[in-house]
């Protein structure tokens, strides 16, 4: 990790040096001071590396013979593009566009040999970095496929509301920046302008999604990204929109920053000092403090003591999150592919976790602590895995609020029984569940409309809610994710806590008051064009009782 950080740092500054050719020194100083003096998002820094690398390629691709030294520098920079997607999958698209734009421009300026080198070095470096990380080469295609699965469901599953003013200011500033970048300027180079504008557009779009889909502190990605895009104009040619773009950039940055605690221009000099102080302190601690490992061990022990869990021998995992507690127990972590359940929000991702439990890598022990995010239905997260946990594991006493499950050797089956109902239901209308057949698993095949698909691509669709009526007449409302409901999840009895899950293992009949009588699906807000199809398919199955009751 340290080596990767050093490579990225060197690559970032080398790119900046190449980009800043023929740029006044005070522009470069302003850029670096603002980066260090504002509360910069690490995501923005990573996302801006492909952008600056591509701009460096534009600056070095002057007409005439290729400079071998510059070719070596550029090749080393484009090699870093192979590392970035392995650090954060969402950087893949930006790296691909940077590679495409850089290669095209080298070809157009008659640097064909350099273009071939750049085109080859990025995929080769990705493979080498992947192998250096100790990963099997055969797993790389699955990793890249997993990036598409995660990206596919992110907008719906992880959305959270925020201030609309921040969104509007960002979009306004982004529009002016793109107009400034695409305008002719003094030298008319339409292809170059198009490539640069495309890079800035993708950079701003990915930042927009990263910051405003989950509109909480993630919005700081947008504030630092809009600032980066505006500052990059310093390294491009001047246009009539140059000054308005800078003004709009600063205004958008200020509005977004002021909406989140601990930010703002008043912290500029503190941030500037901390940028260097933290780097120095980290270096000192790693090189001059032999007790660092002991401090880590002390922290881990304190987490274990606070949890009250005993030491675990054998392989283990935790559902749904809180891996720090799991590691503190001392067991051998046997993580599922998507190791935090809230992120298994597409059928493919949930299926990978299910197969893990059915395979030879299934953990000997499982710590259970349902911790759904955003008011989700608890057992909807990793829904296909819970029937397996109820079938192949049994609870053991710990005397703590945590529930610890032990795998029962030799048991097979996935806990999913026969279909007992298959109906077509309508958004906004309640429907009854079969009586007297608990436990049951329900699948809801809710599909987006064309407007909903566009909303998911451009921003985020309207979230869905599931309103549940229990046998005692009480009602509960939970957020649901369409990708999670497709694969099926245990609906009744409604289990929300480790204590209720333990009671279900001991005797499901004790949870009669948690039996679900009826449910209703509805969007959390209205939109001009509905984001969800009005009708959807419902499939209800029996679930096998826990082995202690079977």
Short mmCIF file of C-alpha atoms in Angstrom, two decimals:
data_model
loop_
_atom_site.label_atom_id
_atom_site.label_comp_id
_atom_site.label_asym_id
_atom_site.label_seq_id
_atom_site.Cartn_x
_atom_site.Cartn_y
_atom_site.Cartn_z
CA UNK A 1 0.00 0.00 0.00
CA UNK A 2 2.83 2.39 0.84
CA UNK A 3 4.58 1.60 -2.45
CA UNK A 4 1.35 2.25 -4.38
CA UNK A 5 0.90 5.57 -2.57
CA UNK A 6 4.45 6.61 -3.47
CA UNK A 7 3.92 5.68 -7.13
CA UNK A 8 0.67 7.67 -7.29
CA UNK A 9 2.27 10.68 -5.61
CA UNK A 10 5.24 10.70 -7.98
CA UNK A 11 2.96 10.24 -10.96
CA UNK A 12 0.67 13.06 -9.88
CA UNK A 13 3.49 15.56 -9.50
CA UNK A 14 5.30 14.48 -12.66
CA UNK A 15 2.05 14.97 -14.58
CA UNK A 16 1.58 18.37 -12.99
CA UNK A 17 5.11 19.41 -13.98
CA UNK A 18 4.49 18.40 -17.60
CA UNK A 19 1.09 20.10 -17.70
CA UNK A 20 2.44 23.33 -16.22
CA UNK A 21 4.89 23.95 -19.04
CA UNK A 22 4.62 27.52 -20.33
CA UNK A 23 2.29 28.35 -17.44
CA UNK A 24 3.21 31.21 -15.06
CA UNK A 25 4.77 29.93 -11.84
CA UNK A 26 2.19 31.67 -9.68
CA UNK A 27 -0.60 29.65 -11.34
CA UNK A 28 1.16 26.43 -10.32
CA UNK A 29 1.71 27.76 -6.81
CA UNK A 30 -1.96 28.71 -6.54
CA UNK A 31 -3.01 25.23 -7.69
CA UNK A 32 -0.85 23.40 -5.16
CA UNK A 33 -1.69 25.74 -2.29
CA UNK A 34 -5.40 25.39 -2.89
CA UNK A 35 -5.13 21.60 -3.08
CA UNK A 36 -3.30 21.45 0.25
CA UNK A 37 -5.29 24.22 1.89
CA UNK A 38 -8.81 22.96 1.24
CA UNK A 39 -10.50 19.89 2.64
CA UNK A 40 -9.70 17.77 -0.38
CA UNK A 41 -11.43 14.46 -1.04
CA UNK A 42 -9.11 11.48 -1.63
CA UNK A 43 -11.58 10.33 -4.30
CA UNK A 44 -11.07 13.59 -6.19
CA UNK A 45 -7.29 13.26 -6.09
CA UNK A 46 -7.47 9.69 -7.44
CA UNK A 47 -10.04 10.64 -10.08
CA UNK A 48 -8.00 13.64 -11.22
CA UNK A 49 -4.84 11.60 -11.89
CA UNK A 50 -6.07 10.19 -15.26
CA UNK A 51 -7.23 13.67 -16.24
CA UNK A 52 -3.87 15.29 -15.50
CA UNK A 53 -1.96 12.39 -17.09
CA UNK A 54 -3.95 12.86 -20.31
CA UNK A 55 -3.35 16.63 -20.25
CA UNK A 56 0.36 15.94 -19.81
CA UNK A 57 0.22 13.85 -22.97
CA UNK A 58 -1.38 16.75 -24.85
CA UNK A 59 1.35 19.13 -23.70
CA UNK A 60 4.19 16.83 -24.80
CA UNK A 61 2.71 15.87 -28.18
CA UNK A 62 4.11 18.78 -30.17
CA UNK A 63 4.60 18.42 -33.93
CA UNK A 64 7.95 16.97 -34.91
CA UNK A 65 10.05 13.96 -33.93
CA UNK A 66 9.29 12.24 -30.60
CA UNK A 67 11.55 12.97 -27.68
CA UNK A 68 12.60 9.58 -26.25
CA UNK A 69 12.93 10.98 -22.75
CA UNK A 70 9.40 12.35 -22.86
CA UNK A 71 8.16 9.02 -24.20
CA UNK A 72 9.66 7.27 -21.18
CA UNK A 73 8.05 9.77 -18.80
CA UNK A 74 4.66 9.40 -20.46
CA UNK A 75 4.90 5.60 -20.49
CA UNK A 76 5.58 5.59 -16.75
CA UNK A 77 2.55 7.85 -16.20
CA UNK A 78 0.25 5.70 -18.31
CA UNK A 79 1.47 2.64 -16.41
CA UNK A 80 -0.09 4.21 -13.31
CA UNK A 81 -3.45 4.17 -15.10
CA UNK A 82 -3.26 0.39 -14.86
CA UNK A 83 -2.93 0.62 -11.07
CA UNK A 84 -5.78 3.03 -10.36
CA UNK A 85 -8.73 0.71 -11.22
CA UNK A 86 -7.25 -1.93 -8.91
CA UNK A 87 -7.35 0.60 -6.06
CA UNK A 88 -10.87 1.85 -6.76
CA UNK A 89 -13.03 0.24 -9.41
CA UNK A 90 -14.98 3.41 -10.19
CA UNK A 91 -11.79 4.88 -11.71
CA UNK A 92 -11.81 2.36 -14.56
CA UNK A 93 -13.95 4.42 -16.95
CA UNK A 94 -11.87 7.57 -16.39
CA UNK A 95 -8.64 5.65 -17.00
CA UNK A 96 -10.01 4.14 -20.22
CA UNK A 97 -11.03 7.55 -21.57
CA UNK A 98 -7.64 9.04 -20.61
CA UNK A 99 -5.93 6.18 -22.44
CA UNK A 100 -8.16 6.60 -25.50
CA UNK A 101 -7.80 10.40 -25.62
CA UNK A 102 -4.04 10.27 -25.14
CA UNK A 103 -3.57 7.62 -27.80
CA UNK A 104 -5.76 9.44 -30.33
CA UNK A 105 -3.90 12.71 -29.82
CA UNK A 106 -0.51 11.04 -30.22
CA UNK A 107 -1.70 9.52 -33.49
CA UNK A 108 -3.08 12.82 -34.76
CA UNK A 109 0.24 14.54 -34.02
CA UNK A 110 2.10 11.72 -35.87
CA UNK A 111 3.70 10.13 -32.81
CA UNK A 112 2.61 6.61 -33.81
CA UNK A 113 5.34 4.74 -31.94
CA UNK A 114 4.54 6.61 -28.74
CA UNK A 115 0.81 5.96 -29.22
CA UNK A 116 1.44 2.20 -29.51
CA UNK A 117 3.59 2.23 -26.37
CA UNK A 118 0.92 4.07 -24.37
CA UNK A 119 -1.81 1.77 -25.66
CA UNK A 120 0.14 -1.30 -24.57
CA UNK A 121 1.65 -0.14 -21.28
CA UNK A 122 -1.62 0.42 -19.38
CA UNK A 123 -3.14 -3.10 -19.70
CA UNK A 124 0.28 -4.69 -19.20
CA UNK A 125 0.84 -2.69 -16.01
CA UNK A 126 -2.61 -3.64 -14.74
CA UNK A 127 -1.77 -7.33 -15.08
CA UNK A 128 1.63 -6.86 -13.41
CA UNK A 129 0.19 -4.85 -10.50
CA UNK A 130 -2.56 -7.46 -10.06
CA UNK A 131 0.00 -10.29 -9.86
CA UNK A 132 2.23 -8.21 -7.54
CA UNK A 133 -0.74 -7.89 -5.17
CA UNK A 134 -0.78 -11.68 -4.85
CA UNK A 135 -3.97 -12.19 -6.86
CA UNK A 136 -4.44 -15.05 -9.36
CA UNK A 137 -4.51 -13.82 -12.93
CA UNK A 138 -7.66 -15.86 -13.63
CA UNK A 139 -9.56 -13.72 -11.08
CA UNK A 140 -8.90 -10.42 -12.89
CA UNK A 141 -11.81 -10.78 -15.38
CA UNK A 142 -14.21 -11.49 -12.50
CA UNK A 143 -12.93 -8.40 -10.68
CA UNK A 144 -13.57 -6.24 -13.74
CA UNK A 145 -17.01 -7.81 -14.14
CA UNK A 146 -17.73 -7.10 -10.48
CA UNK A 147 -17.02 -3.41 -11.09
CA UNK A 148 -19.89 -3.32 -13.59
CA UNK A 149 -22.23 -5.08 -11.12
CA UNK A 150 -21.39 -2.61 -8.36
CA UNK A 151 -21.79 0.38 -10.67
CA UNK A 152 -25.08 -0.95 -12.04
CA UNK A 153 -26.95 -0.91 -8.74
CA UNK A 154 -25.20 1.91 -6.90
CA UNK A 155 -27.53 4.80 -7.80
CA UNK A 156 -30.65 3.16 -6.36
CA UNK A 157 -29.14 1.20 -3.49
CA UNK A 158 -26.91 3.87 -1.96
CA UNK A 159 -28.89 7.06 -2.59
CA UNK A 160 -29.53 9.55 0.19
CA UNK A 161 -31.13 13.03 -0.01
CA UNK A 162 -29.37 16.37 0.43
CA UNK A 163 -29.57 20.11 -0.31
CA UNK A 164 -30.73 20.80 -3.86
CA UNK A 165 -28.87 24.13 -3.85
CA UNK A 166 -25.55 22.26 -3.79
CA UNK A 167 -26.57 20.21 -6.82
CA UNK A 168 -27.70 23.28 -8.76
CA UNK A 169 -24.52 25.23 -8.00
CA UNK A 170 -22.35 22.30 -9.06
CA UNK A 171 -24.22 21.82 -12.34
CA UNK A 172 -24.09 25.54 -13.13
CA UNK A 173 -20.35 25.76 -12.51
CA UNK A 174 -19.72 22.53 -14.43
CA UNK A 175 -21.61 23.89 -17.44
CA UNK A 176 -19.53 27.08 -17.55
CA UNK A 177 -16.28 25.12 -17.13
CA UNK A 178 -17.17 22.83 -20.03
CA UNK A 179 -18.13 25.78 -22.23
CA UNK A 180 -14.83 27.46 -21.41
CA UNK A 181 -12.85 24.29 -22.16
CA UNK A 182 -14.63 23.70 -25.48
CA UNK A 183 -14.48 27.29 -26.77
CA UNK A 184 -11.89 27.92 -29.54
CA UNK A 185 -9.60 30.37 -27.71
CA UNK A 186 -6.67 31.87 -29.58
CA UNK A 187 -5.60 28.68 -31.36
CA UNK A 188 -8.34 26.70 -33.10
CA UNK A 189 -7.77 23.02 -32.32
CA UNK A 190 -11.25 21.46 -32.40
CA UNK A 191 -10.15 17.85 -31.89
CA UNK A 192 -7.93 18.77 -28.95
CA UNK A 193 -10.75 20.84 -27.44
CA UNK A 194 -13.18 17.95 -27.90
CA UNK A 195 -10.85 15.48 -26.18
CA UNK A 196 -10.16 17.81 -23.25
CA UNK A 197 -13.85 18.65 -22.89
CA UNK A 198 -14.74 14.94 -22.93
CA UNK A 199 -12.22 14.26 -20.17
CA UNK A 200 -13.54 17.12 -18.05
CA UNK A 201 -17.14 16.04 -18.68
CA UNK A 202 -16.51 12.47 -17.52
CA UNK A 203 -14.46 13.70 -14.55
CA UNK A 204 -17.29 16.00 -13.45
CA UNK A 205 -20.00 13.39 -14.11
CA UNK A 206 -18.30 10.68 -12.05
CA UNK A 207 -17.67 13.23 -9.29
CA UNK A 208 -21.33 14.29 -9.46
CA UNK A 209 -22.49 10.71 -8.97
CA UNK A 210 -19.93 10.01 -6.24
CA UNK A 211 -20.88 13.11 -4.28
CA UNK A 212 -24.61 13.61 -4.78
CA UNK A 213 -26.10 10.12 -5.14
CA UNK A 214 -25.33 9.57 -1.47
CA UNK A 215 -25.72 13.21 -0.54
CA UNK A 216 -24.13 13.42 2.91
CA UNK A 217 -20.45 14.09 3.56
CA UNK A 218 -19.83 12.49 0.16
CA UNK A 219 -20.80 15.88 -1.28
CA UNK A 220 -17.26 17.02 -0.45
CA UNK A 221 -16.16 14.95 -3.46
CA UNK A 222 -18.12 17.43 -5.58
CA UNK A 223 -16.73 20.52 -3.87
CA UNK A 224 -13.12 19.45 -4.37
CA UNK A 225 -13.80 18.13 -7.89
CA UNK A 226 -15.43 21.32 -9.14
CA UNK A 227 -12.49 23.22 -7.68
CA UNK A 228 -10.04 20.92 -9.46
CA UNK A 229 -11.83 21.31 -12.79
CA UNK A 230 -11.85 25.09 -12.44
CA UNK A 231 -8.19 25.20 -11.52
CA UNK A 232 -7.26 23.01 -14.47
CA UNK A 233 -8.44 25.85 -16.69
CA UNK A 234 -5.34 27.69 -15.43
CA UNK A 235 -3.25 25.25 -17.47
CA UNK A 236 -5.35 25.60 -20.63
CA UNK A 237 -5.58 28.50 -23.04
CA UNK A 238 -7.54 31.60 -22.02
CA UNK A 239 -11.09 32.15 -23.34
CA UNK A 240 -13.81 34.72 -22.80
CA UNK A 241 -15.45 32.38 -20.28
CA UNK A 242 -12.27 31.95 -18.24
CA UNK A 243 -13.12 34.49 -15.53
CA UNK A 244 -16.83 33.51 -15.23
CA UNK A 245 -15.78 29.86 -14.92
CA UNK A 246 -13.42 30.63 -12.04
CA UNK A 247 -16.07 32.74 -10.29
CA UNK A 248 -18.70 30.01 -10.68
CA UNK A 249 -16.21 27.40 -9.47
CA UNK A 250 -15.40 29.27 -6.27
CA UNK A 251 -19.11 29.99 -5.62
CA UNK A 252 -20.08 26.30 -6.05
CA UNK A 253 -17.18 25.16 -3.88
CA UNK A 254 -18.16 27.58 -1.11
CA UNK A 255 -21.85 26.61 -1.14
CA UNK A 256 -21.10 22.89 -0.93
CA UNK A 257 -18.37 23.27 1.70
CA UNK A 258 -20.48 25.55 3.88
CA UNK A 259 -23.24 22.94 3.97
CA UNK A 260 -21.04 20.45 5.81
CA UNK A 261 -19.47 20.94 9.26
CA UNK A 262 -15.75 21.45 9.67
CA UNK A 263 -15.13 23.00 6.27
CA UNK A 264 -14.82 26.43 4.76
CA UNK A 265 -12.16 28.99 3.98
CA UNK A 266 -11.51 29.64 7.68
CA UNK A 267 -9.67 26.30 7.91
CA UNK A 268 -7.38 27.00 4.97
CA UNK A 269 -4.10 27.45 6.85
CA UNK A 270 -4.86 24.59 9.26
CA UNK A 271 -5.41 22.26 6.31
CA UNK A 272 -2.28 23.56 4.62
CA UNK A 273 -0.17 22.74 7.67
CA UNK A 274 -1.85 19.38 8.30
CA UNK A 275 -1.14 18.21 4.75
CA UNK A 276 2.58 18.25 5.54
CA UNK A 277 2.35 17.43 9.25
CA UNK A 278 0.37 14.22 8.70
CA UNK A 279 2.81 13.02 6.05
CA UNK A 280 5.78 13.68 8.32
CA UNK A 281 4.13 12.10 11.36
CA UNK A 282 3.26 9.00 9.36
CA UNK A 283 6.85 8.70 8.16
CA UNK A 284 8.22 9.08 11.70
CA UNK A 285 5.82 6.53 13.16
CA UNK A 286 6.70 3.92 10.56
CA UNK A 287 10.47 4.39 10.81
CA UNK A 288 11.18 5.42 14.41
CA UNK A 289 8.47 3.87 16.58
CA UNK A 290 9.08 0.15 17.16
CA UNK A 291 5.98 0.02 19.39
CA UNK A 292 3.55 0.67 16.52
CA UNK A 293 2.59 -2.99 16.25
CA UNK A 294 2.10 -3.15 19.99
CA UNK A 295 -0.20 -0.15 19.84
CA UNK A 296 -2.20 -1.89 17.12
CA UNK A 297 -2.48 -5.03 19.25
CA UNK A 298 -3.64 -2.94 22.21
CA UNK A 299 -6.34 -1.29 20.11
CA UNK A 300 -7.55 -4.65 18.80
CA UNK A 301 -7.70 -6.04 22.36
CA UNK A 302 -9.73 -3.06 23.54
CA UNK A 303 -12.26 -3.64 20.73
CA UNK A 304 -12.59 -7.31 21.70
CA UNK A 305 -13.03 -6.52 25.40
CA UNK A 306 -15.67 -3.88 24.62
CA UNK A 307 -17.59 -6.36 22.44
CA UNK A 308 -17.58 -9.03 25.16
CA UNK A 309 -16.97 -11.75 22.56
CA UNK A 310 -14.64 -14.65 23.36
CA UNK A 311 -11.61 -15.48 21.26
CA UNK A 312 -12.58 -17.53 18.20
CA UNK A 313 -10.51 -20.37 16.78
CA UNK A 314 -11.11 -21.30 13.18
CA UNK A 315 -12.46 -19.39 10.22
CA UNK A 316 -15.09 -16.72 10.82
CA UNK A 317 -17.20 -13.99 9.23
CA UNK A 318 -19.69 -11.36 10.41
CA UNK A 319 -23.12 -10.38 9.13
CA UNK A 320 -23.77 -7.69 8.17
CA UNK A 321 -20.74 -5.42 8.76
CA UNK A 322 -18.44 -4.24 11.62
CA UNK A 323 -15.39 -6.25 10.55
CA UNK A 324 -13.26 -4.60 13.26
CA UNK A 325 -15.07 -6.67 15.91
CA UNK A 326 -14.59 -9.83 13.86
CA UNK A 327 -10.84 -9.27 13.47
CA UNK A 328 -10.53 -8.53 17.18
CA UNK A 329 -11.82 -12.02 18.08
CA UNK A 330 -8.60 -13.49 16.71
CA UNK A 331 -10.16 -15.93 14.27
CA UNK A 332 -9.14 -16.44 10.66
CA UNK A 333 -11.32 -14.15 8.61
CA UNK A 334 -13.03 -16.02 5.76
CA UNK A 335 -14.68 -13.08 4.01
CA UNK A 336 -17.52 -13.46 1.54
CA UNK A 337 -16.87 -11.81 -1.86
CA UNK A 338 -18.92 -8.71 -0.95
CA UNK A 339 -17.83 -8.57 2.65
CA UNK A 340 -20.29 -5.88 3.80
CA UNK A 341 -23.87 -6.95 3.24
CA UNK A 342 -25.25 -3.48 2.49
CA UNK A 343 -23.16 -3.47 -0.72
CA UNK A 344 -24.54 -6.79 -2.08
CA UNK A 345 -27.30 -4.86 -3.83
CA UNK A 346 -27.57 -6.66 -7.18
CA UNK A 347 -28.61 -10.29 -7.77
CA UNK A 348 -25.11 -11.10 -9.04
CA UNK A 349 -23.37 -9.74 -5.94
CA UNK A 350 -25.82 -11.39 -3.55
CA UNK A 351 -25.38 -14.63 -5.50
CA UNK A 352 -21.61 -14.55 -5.02
CA UNK A 353 -22.08 -14.34 -1.25
CA UNK A 354 -24.62 -17.16 -1.31
CA UNK A 355 -22.24 -19.43 -3.22
CA UNK A 356 -19.52 -18.65 -0.70
CA UNK A 357 -21.67 -20.05 2.12
CA UNK A 358 -22.48 -23.14 0.08
CA UNK A 359 -18.85 -23.78 -0.85
CA UNK A 360 -15.78 -25.14 0.91
CA UNK A 361 -14.75 -21.66 2.05
CA UNK A 362 -17.80 -21.23 4.30
CA UNK A 363 -16.69 -19.97 7.75
CA UNK A 364 -16.74 -22.19 10.84
CA UNK A 365 -18.20 -19.34 12.88
CA UNK A 366 -20.49 -16.44 12.04
CA UNK A 367 -21.09 -13.41 14.25
CA UNK A 368 -24.55 -11.96 13.68
CA UNK A 369 -25.34 -8.29 14.19
CA UNK A 370 -27.87 -6.98 11.64
CA UNK A 371 -26.94 -3.36 10.99
CA UNK A 372 -28.94 -2.26 7.93
CA UNK A 373 -28.29 1.19 6.54
CA UNK A 374 -30.84 3.83 5.53
CA UNK A 375 -33.74 2.11 7.31
CA UNK A 376 -33.55 -0.99 5.13
CA UNK A 377 -35.35 -4.21 5.97
CA UNK A 378 -32.67 -6.04 8.03
CA UNK A 379 -32.67 -9.51 6.44
CA UNK A 380 -33.03 -8.08 2.93
CA UNK A 381 -29.27 -7.34 2.98
CA UNK A 382 -27.59 -10.57 1.84
CA UNK A 383 -31.12 -12.01 1.61
CA UNK A 384 -30.19 -15.31 -0.15
CA UNK A 385 -27.58 -16.08 2.52
CA UNK A 386 -29.85 -16.02 5.57
CA UNK A 387 -31.75 -19.27 4.80
CA UNK A 388 -28.36 -21.02 4.54
CA UNK A 389 -27.26 -19.58 7.88
CA UNK A 390 -30.52 -20.77 9.47
CA UNK A 391 -30.08 -24.24 7.93
CA UNK A 392 -26.38 -24.99 8.34
CA UNK A 393 -25.51 -23.14 11.56
CA UNK A 394 -26.63 -23.16 15.18
CA UNK A 395 -26.35 -20.54 17.93
CA UNK A 396 -23.92 -20.91 20.81
CA UNK A 397 -24.17 -19.05 24.12
CA UNK A 398 -21.86 -16.07 24.64
CA UNK A 399 -23.61 -14.00 27.31
CA UNK A 400 -23.30 -10.91 25.09
CA UNK A 401 -25.71 -8.97 22.86
CA UNK A 402 -23.95 -10.54 19.89
CA UNK A 403 -25.23 -13.76 18.36
CA UNK A 404 -22.54 -16.30 17.48
CA UNK A 405 -23.34 -19.16 15.10
CA UNK A 406 -21.38 -22.39 14.73
CA UNK A 407 -21.40 -24.35 11.48
CA UNK A 408 -22.91 -27.83 11.79
CA UNK A 409 -20.64 -30.32 9.97
CA UNK A 410 -22.20 -32.44 7.24
CA UNK A 411 -25.43 -30.51 6.73
CA UNK A 412 -26.54 -29.73 3.19
CA UNK A 413 -29.36 -27.70 1.68
CA UNK A 414 -29.93 -23.99 1.26
CA UNK A 415 -33.07 -23.59 3.36
CA UNK A 416 -35.29 -22.63 0.40
CA UNK A 417 -38.47 -24.67 -0.01
CA UNK A 418 -41.23 -24.98 -2.58
CA UNK A 419 -43.21 -22.11 -4.09
CA UNK A 420 -46.53 -21.60 -2.27
CA UNK A 421 -47.72 -18.44 -4.06
CA UNK A 422 -46.94 -16.57 -7.26
CA UNK A 423 -48.98 -13.48 -8.01
CA UNK A 424 -48.92 -10.18 -9.87
CA UNK A 425 -49.27 -7.13 -7.63
CA UNK A 426 -49.48 -3.37 -8.04
CA UNK A 427 -47.38 -0.54 -6.63
CA UNK A 428 -49.24 1.23 -3.83
CA UNK A 429 -51.71 -1.60 -3.09
CA UNK A 430 -51.48 -3.96 -0.10
CA UNK A 431 -51.53 -7.72 -0.54
CA UNK A 432 -51.81 -10.49 2.04
CA UNK A 433 -49.19 -13.11 2.72
CA UNK A 434 -50.13 -16.80 3.19
CA UNK A 435 -51.28 -17.44 6.75
CA UNK A 436 -49.89 -20.14 9.02
CA UNK A 437 -46.90 -21.09 6.88
CA UNK A 438 -44.04 -19.14 8.54
CA UNK A 439 -41.17 -18.93 7.89
CA UNK A 440 -41.52 -17.63 4.33
CA UNK A 441 -39.21 -16.14 1.70
CA UNK A 442 -40.54 -13.49 -0.68
CA UNK A 443 -39.19 -12.26 -4.01
CA UNK A 444 -40.34 -8.98 -5.54
CA UNK A 445 -39.47 -8.51 -9.21
CA UNK A 446 -39.85 -4.71 -9.39
CA UNK A 447 -38.65 -3.21 -12.67
CA UNK A 448 -37.80 0.41 -13.54
CA UNK A 449 -39.54 2.36 -16.27
CA UNK A 450 -37.57 3.98 -19.08
CA UNK A 451 -37.58 7.22 -17.04
CA UNK A 452 -36.32 5.25 -14.05
CA UNK A 453 -33.44 3.80 -16.06
CA UNK A 454 -32.47 7.27 -17.27
CA UNK A 455 -32.67 8.60 -13.70
CA UNK A 456 -30.39 5.81 -12.47
CA UNK A 457 -27.82 6.62 -15.15
CA UNK A 458 -27.93 10.40 -14.88
CA UNK A 459 -28.50 10.74 -11.13
CA UNK A 460 -30.65 8.50 -8.91
CA UNK A 461 -34.16 7.00 -9.05
CA UNK A 462 -36.89 7.49 -6.44
CA UNK A 463 -36.30 5.03 -3.55
CA UNK A 464 -38.84 2.33 -2.71
CA UNK A 465 -40.46 1.53 0.64
CA UNK A 466 -42.06 -1.66 1.96
CA UNK A 467 -44.89 -1.10 4.45
CA UNK A 468 -45.42 -4.20 6.59
CA UNK A 469 -48.49 -5.01 8.69
CA UNK A 470 -47.84 -7.51 11.48
CA UNK A 471 -50.25 -10.00 13.03
CA UNK A 472 -50.85 -7.69 16.00
CA UNK A 473 -51.99 -4.89 13.67
CA UNK A 474 -48.86 -2.76 13.99
CA UNK A 475 -47.11 -1.32 10.93
CA UNK A 476 -43.44 -0.85 10.07
CA UNK A 477 -41.90 0.90 7.08
CA UNK A 478 -38.57 -0.13 5.59
CA UNK A 479 -36.57 0.94 2.60
CA UNK A 480 -36.08 -1.75 -0.02
CA UNK A 481 -33.72 -2.09 -3.00
CA UNK A 482 -35.12 -3.68 -6.15
CA UNK A 483 -31.92 -5.59 -6.85
CA UNK A 484 -32.02 -7.12 -3.37
CA UNK A 485 -35.71 -8.03 -3.50
CA UNK A 486 -35.32 -9.97 -6.77
CA UNK A 487 -33.18 -12.66 -5.15
CA UNK A 488 -35.59 -13.27 -2.28
CA UNK A 489 -35.37 -12.59 1.44
CA UNK A 490 -36.95 -13.90 4.62
CA UNK A 491 -40.08 -11.81 5.23
CA UNK A 492 -41.98 -13.57 8.00
CA UNK A 493 -41.48 -13.69 10.87
CA UNK A 494 -39.94 -10.21 10.81
CA UNK A 495 -36.52 -10.49 12.47
CA UNK A 496 -34.71 -7.26 13.35
CA UNK A 497 -32.29 -7.96 16.22
CA UNK A 498 -29.82 -10.67 17.29
CA UNK A 499 -32.18 -11.55 20.16
CA UNK A 500 -35.06 -12.18 17.75
CA UNK A 501 -32.82 -14.26 15.49
CA UNK A 502 -31.79 -16.36 18.49
CA UNK A 503 -35.46 -16.84 19.41
CA UNK A 504 -36.16 -17.99 15.85
CA UNK A 505 -33.42 -20.62 16.13
CA UNK A 506 -34.80 -21.82 19.47
CA UNK A 507 -38.51 -21.87 18.60
CA UNK A 508 -40.06 -19.96 15.66
CA UNK A 509 -43.47 -20.26 17.29
CA UNK A 510 -42.38 -17.78 19.96
CA UNK A 511 -42.38 -15.07 17.29
CA UNK A 512 -46.06 -15.23 16.37
CA UNK A 513 -46.47 -11.52 17.04
CA UNK A 514 -43.79 -10.85 14.38
CA UNK A 515 -45.66 -12.77 11.70
CA UNK A 516 -46.32 -10.60 8.64
CA UNK A 517 -50.00 -10.27 7.64
CA UNK A 518 -49.70 -8.00 4.58
CA UNK A 519 -47.24 -5.79 2.70
CA UNK A 520 -47.36 -2.82 0.34
CA UNK A 521 -44.68 -1.44 -1.99
CA UNK A 522 -44.66 2.26 -2.80
CA UNK A 523 -42.17 4.95 -3.93
CA UNK A 524 -40.94 7.33 -1.26
CA UNK A 525 -41.80 10.38 -3.38
CA UNK A 526 -43.62 11.29 -6.58
CA UNK A 527 -41.98 12.27 -9.85
CA UNK A 528 -43.32 13.74 -13.09
CA UNK A 529 -42.52 10.49 -14.90
CA UNK A 530 -42.84 7.36 -12.70
CA UNK A 531 -39.53 5.61 -12.09
CA UNK A 532 -41.05 2.17 -11.39
CA UNK A 533 -43.40 0.00 -13.40
CA UNK A 534 -46.84 -0.20 -11.84
CA UNK A 535 -47.04 -3.98 -11.77
CA UNK A 536 -44.55 -6.49 -10.40
CA UNK A 537 -44.28 -10.24 -9.85
CA UNK A 538 -44.37 -11.68 -6.31
CA UNK A 539 -43.08 -15.18 -5.50
CA UNK A 540 -43.42 -16.67 -2.01
CA UNK A 541 -41.62 -19.81 -0.88
CA UNK A 542 -41.48 -21.83 2.29
CA UNK A 543 -38.23 -21.73 4.24
CA UNK A 544 -36.84 -24.77 6.01
CA UNK A 545 -37.03 -24.56 9.80
CA UNK A 546 -33.71 -24.35 11.72
CA UNK A 547 -32.13 -27.78 12.37
CA UNK A 548 -32.86 -27.60 16.10
CA UNK A 549 -36.57 -27.65 15.18
CA UNK A 550 -36.37 -29.80 12.04
#
